[in-house]
mmCIF file of C-alpha atoms in Angstrom:
data_model
loop_
_atom_site.group_PDB
_atom_site.id
_atom_site.type_symbol
_atom_site.label_atom_id
_atom_site.label_comp_id
_atom_site.label_asym_id
_atom_site.label_seq_id
_atom_site.Cartn_x
_atom_site.Cartn_y
_atom_site.Cartn_z
ATOM 1 C CA GLU A 23 -0.214 -0.263 -0.290
ATOM 2 C CA THR A 24 1.374 3.168 -1.019
ATOM 3 C CA GLY A 25 1.351 7.022 1.059
ATOM 4 C CA VAL A 26 0.372 10.173 -0.280
ATOM 5 C CA THR A 27 2.834 11.196 -3.142
ATOM 6 C CA GLN A 28 3.039 14.312 -3.859
ATOM 7 C CA SER A 29 4.953 16.183 -6.596
ATOM 8 C CA PRO A 30 6.868 18.057 -7.216
ATOM 9 C CA THR A 31 8.841 18.850 -3.951
ATOM 10 C CA HIS A 32 9.995 21.595 -4.083
ATOM 11 C CA LEU A 33 8.834 24.357 -6.525
ATOM 12 C CA ILE A 34 10.165 28.408 -7.258
ATOM 13 C CA LYS A 35 7.303 31.311 -9.623
ATOM 14 C CA THR A 36 8.029 34.305 -9.713
ATOM 15 C CA ARG A 37 5.029 36.731 -8.228
ATOM 16 C CA GLY A 38 2.088 36.624 -10.979
ATOM 17 C CA GLN A 39 2.446 33.058 -12.502
ATOM 18 C CA GLN A 40 0.557 30.362 -12.221
ATOM 19 C CA VAL A 41 1.226 27.151 -10.475
ATOM 20 C CA THR A 42 0.037 23.682 -10.478
ATOM 21 C CA LEU A 43 0.968 20.983 -7.032
ATOM 22 C CA ARG A 44 0.207 17.180 -7.343
ATOM 23 C CA CYS A 45 -0.757 14.509 -5.150
ATOM 24 C CA SER A 46 -1.378 10.777 -5.656
ATOM 25 C CA SER A 47 -4.042 9.872 -2.909
ATOM 26 C CA GLN A 48 -3.075 6.812 -0.489
ATOM 27 C CA SER A 49 -5.060 3.898 -2.350
ATOM 28 C CA GLY A 50 -8.413 3.138 -1.569
ATOM 29 C CA HIS A 51 -8.828 6.381 -0.458
ATOM 30 C CA ASN A 52 -11.620 8.766 -2.030
ATOM 31 C CA THR A 53 -11.237 12.187 -0.238
ATOM 32 C CA VAL A 54 -8.606 15.112 -0.537
ATOM 33 C CA SER A 55 -7.958 18.296 1.568
ATOM 34 C CA TRP A 56 -5.389 20.257 1.376
ATOM 35 C CA TYR A 57 -2.899 22.629 3.721
ATOM 36 C CA GLN A 58 -0.964 25.418 3.170
ATOM 37 C CA GLN A 59 1.641 25.957 6.707
ATOM 38 C CA ALA A 60 3.188 29.038 6.327
ATOM 39 C CA LEU A 61 6.868 28.876 8.347
ATOM 40 C CA GLY A 62 6.251 28.857 11.925
ATOM 41 C CA GLN A 63 2.708 28.160 11.539
ATOM 42 C CA GLY A 64 -0.067 25.412 11.967
ATOM 43 C CA PRO A 65 -1.448 23.592 9.068
ATOM 44 C CA GLN A 66 -4.349 25.949 7.614
ATOM 45 C CA PHE A 67 -7.453 24.381 5.980
ATOM 46 C CA ILE A 68 -7.977 25.235 2.239
ATOM 47 C CA PHE A 69 -10.085 22.822 0.624
ATOM 48 C CA GLN A 70 -11.848 19.175 0.792
ATOM 49 C CA TYR A 71 -12.636 17.193 -2.466
ATOM 50 C CA TYR A 72 -15.120 14.025 -2.128
ATOM 51 C CA ARG A 73 -15.643 12.260 -4.637
ATOM 52 C CA GLU A 74 -14.414 14.702 -7.560
ATOM 53 C CA GLU A 75 -16.559 17.363 -5.876
ATOM 54 C CA GLU A 76 -16.002 20.138 -3.970
ATOM 55 C CA ASN A 77 -16.794 19.077 0.123
ATOM 56 C CA GLY A 78 -15.734 22.169 2.020
ATOM 57 C CA ARG A 79 -13.407 25.467 1.366
ATOM 58 C CA GLY A 80 -11.131 27.962 3.883
ATOM 59 C CA ASN A 81 -10.820 31.298 3.836
ATOM 60 C CA PHE A 82 -8.742 31.306 1.222
ATOM 61 C CA PRO A 83 -9.446 33.434 -2.298
ATOM 62 C CA PRO A 84 -10.444 32.080 -5.575
ATOM 63 C CA ARG A 85 -7.237 32.214 -7.077
ATOM 64 C CA PHE A 86 -6.991 28.807 -5.406
ATOM 65 C CA SER A 87 -7.853 26.376 -6.930
ATOM 66 C CA GLY A 88 -8.523 21.983 -7.617
ATOM 67 C CA LEU A 89 -9.270 18.962 -9.286
ATOM 68 C CA GLN A 90 -9.865 15.501 -8.437
ATOM 69 C CA PHE A 91 -9.700 13.073 -10.845
ATOM 70 C CA PRO A 92 -11.186 10.123 -11.272
ATOM 71 C CA ASN A 93 -8.897 7.989 -9.462
ATOM 72 C CA TYR A 94 -9.099 10.073 -6.245
ATOM 73 C CA SER A 95 -5.827 11.735 -7.579
ATOM 74 C CA SER A 96 -6.192 15.405 -7.217
ATOM 75 C CA GLU A 97 -4.311 18.813 -7.993
ATOM 76 C CA LEU A 98 -3.563 21.980 -5.806
ATOM 77 C CA ASN A 99 -4.094 25.278 -8.526
ATOM 78 C CA VAL A 100 -2.667 28.888 -7.630
ATOM 79 C CA ASN A 101 -3.125 32.255 -9.988
ATOM 80 C CA ALA A 102 -1.725 35.506 -9.958
ATOM 81 C CA LEU A 103 0.734 34.315 -7.170
ATOM 82 C CA GLU A 104 1.582 36.466 -4.730
ATOM 83 C CA LEU A 105 4.691 36.180 -2.463
ATOM 84 C CA ASP A 106 2.383 35.670 0.588
ATOM 85 C CA ASP A 107 1.257 32.619 -1.345
ATOM 86 C CA SER A 108 5.464 31.140 -0.605
ATOM 87 C CA ALA A 109 4.688 28.145 2.400
ATOM 88 C CA LEU A 110 4.406 24.461 2.299
ATOM 89 C CA TYR A 111 1.652 22.327 0.901
ATOM 90 C CA LEU A 112 0.117 19.850 2.116
ATOM 91 C CA CYS A 113 -1.400 17.667 0.543
ATOM 92 C CA ALA A 114 -4.386 14.218 3.563
ATOM 93 C CA SER A 115 -5.551 11.180 1.574
ATOM 94 C CA SER A 116 -8.413 9.631 4.250
ATOM 95 C CA LEU A 117 -11.074 6.378 3.129
ATOM 96 C CA THR A 118 -13.812 8.410 3.100
ATOM 97 C CA VAL A 119 -14.746 12.528 5.178
ATOM 98 C CA ASN A 120 -14.604 11.315 8.106
ATOM 99 C CA THR A 121 -11.571 9.749 9.240
ATOM 100 C CA GLU A 122 -8.202 9.663 9.905
ATOM 101 C CA ALA A 123 -6.678 11.933 7.176
ATOM 102 C CA PHE A 124 -2.826 10.714 5.969
ATOM 103 C CA PHE A 125 -0.597 13.795 4.785
ATOM 104 C CA GLY A 126 1.500 13.649 2.552
ATOM 105 C CA GLN A 127 6.008 15.212 2.796
ATOM 106 C CA GLY A 128 4.558 18.202 1.191
ATOM 107 C CA THR A 129 4.978 20.473 -1.899
ATOM 108 C CA ARG A 130 7.911 23.608 -0.822
ATOM 109 C CA LEU A 131 6.885 26.921 -2.705
ATOM 110 C CA THR A 132 8.883 29.881 -2.917
ATOM 111 C CA VAL A 133 7.604 32.993 -4.866
ATOM 112 C CA VAL A 134 10.148 35.417 -6.245
ATOM 113 C CA ALA B 16 -15.678 30.836 14.928
ATOM 114 C CA GLN B 17 -13.772 28.335 15.218
ATOM 115 C CA ARG B 18 -9.907 28.101 16.639
ATOM 116 C CA VAL B 19 -7.202 26.104 17.902
ATOM 117 C CA THR B 20 -4.432 28.000 20.381
ATOM 118 C CA GLN B 21 -1.177 26.330 21.711
ATOM 119 C CA PRO B 22 0.544 28.753 23.378
ATOM 120 C CA GLU B 23 3.462 27.369 24.018
ATOM 121 C CA LYS B 24 5.969 27.656 20.816
ATOM 122 C CA LEU B 25 8.867 25.531 22.324
ATOM 123 C CA LEU B 26 8.731 23.349 25.094
ATOM 124 C CA SER B 27 12.080 21.667 26.605
ATOM 125 C CA VAL B 28 12.647 19.276 29.545
ATOM 126 C CA PHE B 29 14.792 16.203 30.858
ATOM 127 C CA LYS B 30 14.476 12.831 30.378
ATOM 128 C CA GLY B 31 11.973 11.407 32.314
ATOM 129 C CA ALA B 32 10.419 14.315 33.288
ATOM 130 C CA PRO B 33 6.942 14.682 33.151
ATOM 131 C CA VAL B 34 5.290 16.370 30.296
ATOM 132 C CA GLU B 35 2.355 18.748 28.924
ATOM 133 C CA LEU B 36 1.797 19.555 25.843
ATOM 134 C CA LYS B 37 -1.533 22.965 26.368
ATOM 135 C CA CYS B 38 -4.254 23.238 23.826
ATOM 136 C CA ASN B 39 -7.106 24.923 23.651
ATOM 137 C CA TYR B 40 -10.009 25.509 21.435
ATOM 138 C CA SER B 41 -13.180 28.126 20.703
ATOM 139 C CA TYR B 42 -16.264 25.730 18.956
ATOM 140 C CA SER B 43 -19.914 26.445 19.378
ATOM 141 C CA GLY B 44 -20.573 22.535 18.730
ATOM 142 C CA SER B 45 -19.256 19.370 19.134
ATOM 143 C CA PRO B 46 -16.015 19.347 17.322
ATOM 144 C CA GLU B 47 -13.663 16.288 17.219
ATOM 145 C CA LEU B 48 -10.093 16.898 18.682
ATOM 146 C CA PHE B 49 -6.611 15.480 17.367
ATOM 147 C CA TRP B 50 -2.781 15.558 18.356
ATOM 148 C CA TYR B 51 -1.146 15.197 15.392
ATOM 149 C CA VAL B 52 3.455 15.270 15.031
ATOM 150 C CA GLN B 53 5.678 15.303 13.517
ATOM 151 C CA TYR B 54 9.236 13.797 14.031
ATOM 152 C CA SER B 55 12.301 15.500 12.052
ATOM 153 C CA ARG B 56 11.914 15.435 8.322
ATOM 154 C CA GLN B 57 8.661 12.814 8.342
ATOM 155 C CA ARG B 58 5.485 13.738 7.837
ATOM 156 C CA LEU B 59 2.722 14.396 9.530
ATOM 157 C CA GLN B 60 0.869 11.660 11.159
ATOM 158 C CA LEU B 61 -2.286 11.029 13.869
ATOM 159 C CA LEU B 62 -0.642 10.852 17.389
ATOM 160 C CA LEU B 63 -4.285 10.826 18.393
ATOM 161 C CA ARG B 64 -7.985 11.649 18.728
ATOM 162 C CA HIS B 65 -10.720 11.968 21.319
ATOM 163 C CA ILE B 66 -13.287 10.050 20.307
ATOM 164 C CA SER B 67 -10.639 7.083 20.337
ATOM 165 C CA ARG B 68 -9.644 7.791 23.875
ATOM 166 C CA GLU B 69 -6.164 5.529 23.712
ATOM 167 C CA SER B 70 -3.119 6.084 24.595
ATOM 168 C CA ILE B 71 0.040 5.944 22.682
ATOM 169 C CA LYS B 72 3.145 6.143 23.129
ATOM 170 C CA GLY B 73 3.064 6.551 26.526
ATOM 171 C CA PHE B 74 0.450 10.304 25.342
ATOM 172 C CA THR B 75 -3.273 10.649 26.567
ATOM 173 C CA ALA B 76 -5.028 13.675 26.340
ATOM 174 C CA ASP B 77 -8.649 14.276 27.832
ATOM 175 C CA LEU B 78 -11.081 15.923 26.453
ATOM 176 C CA ASN B 79 -12.339 18.873 28.982
ATOM 177 C CA LYS B 80 -15.320 20.524 27.510
ATOM 178 C CA GLY B 81 -15.597 22.599 30.093
ATOM 179 C CA GLU B 82 -12.074 24.155 29.888
ATOM 180 C CA THR B 83 -12.103 23.844 26.330
ATOM 181 C CA SER B 84 -9.041 21.913 26.569
ATOM 182 C CA PHE B 85 -7.712 19.038 25.302
ATOM 183 C CA HIS B 86 -3.390 18.983 26.424
ATOM 184 C CA LEU B 87 -1.484 15.616 25.730
ATOM 185 C CA LYS B 88 0.749 14.744 28.657
ATOM 186 C CA LYS B 89 3.400 12.193 29.462
ATOM 187 C CA PRO B 90 4.113 10.624 32.404
ATOM 188 C CA PHE B 91 7.441 10.082 31.724
ATOM 189 C CA ALA B 92 9.533 12.164 27.945
ATOM 190 C CA GLN B 93 11.603 10.340 26.130
ATOM 191 C CA GLU B 94 14.618 11.530 23.640
ATOM 192 C CA GLU B 95 12.681 9.475 20.591
ATOM 193 C CA ASP B 96 9.887 12.160 21.664
ATOM 194 C CA SER B 97 11.294 15.026 20.778
ATOM 195 C CA ALA B 98 9.246 16.647 17.619
ATOM 196 C CA MET B 99 6.657 19.481 16.569
ATOM 197 C CA TYR B 100 3.033 18.464 18.226
ATOM 198 C CA TYR B 101 -0.016 20.213 16.487
ATOM 199 C CA CYS B 102 -3.325 20.224 17.648
ATOM 200 C CA GLY B 103 -5.990 19.278 15.573
ATOM 201 C CA LEU B 104 -9.641 20.457 15.716
ATOM 202 C CA SER B 105 -12.002 18.652 13.075
ATOM 203 C CA TYR B 106 -15.601 20.951 12.340
ATOM 204 C CA ASN B 107 -18.813 19.309 10.409
ATOM 205 C CA GLN B 108 -18.344 15.877 11.214
ATOM 206 C CA GLY B 109 -16.644 16.459 7.115
ATOM 207 C CA GLY B 110 -12.523 15.401 8.979
ATOM 208 C CA LYS B 111 -11.700 18.533 7.241
ATOM 209 C CA LEU B 112 -8.955 19.648 10.161
ATOM 210 C CA ILE B 113 -8.274 23.481 11.866
ATOM 211 C CA PHE B 114 -4.410 23.044 13.169
ATOM 212 C CA GLY B 115 -2.793 25.137 16.121
ATOM 213 C CA GLN B 116 0.758 26.977 15.273
ATOM 214 C CA GLY B 117 2.558 23.430 16.937
ATOM 215 C CA THR B 118 4.269 23.419 20.152
ATOM 216 C CA GLU B 119 8.352 22.075 19.450
ATOM 217 C CA LEU B 120 9.022 19.338 22.142
ATOM 218 C CA SER B 121 12.411 19.023 23.371
ATOM 219 C CA VAL B 122 13.992 15.907 25.242
ATOM 220 C CA LYS B 123 17.060 16.062 26.647
ATOM 221 C CA PRO B 124 18.793 13.320 28.221
#
């Protein structure tokens, strides 16, 4: 059984650009959540996908968007990048919506 | 609004000493509380959740609704307990987690 994998591990982008982060959920899991973790802070909930539909969203602007595919992998897209978007982005998958979340290693995004 | 507060950024104890990592929350409904741990160079992982009432690696946590707290305790700290600890709250039964800022536990020999 493979765990949650995220790609890329590190990324540097310029302010104003767009970025796509990817997450492969753990086998058998149909729910994926995304979190942003700024330096020295706890993870902040961005949104959750359940069976390809958005199932809740945190306090993030619309330029943060996502997708979940039929195989339950997921993407996080961020448009018009800002310097404050620099953070570790964590993906977590769950068997279903109210079960234990298993986290990936994260993608470190730096916006310059 | 839902919020989780971990008042200590760093907690340093000696091996064998008792440990208590504090967590307070604000939530108007019935939350589900968790503790997650992140060891050096490893991913965030669930340590325990209040509904299971388990003791994991010697750690326990009791939900005190009156004080809105969910402190993590261990009677005798070990060096391998050194890690970042995050208290989390799940609301709306959706598994969406609100985390505190985290407490770094350092256990010295």
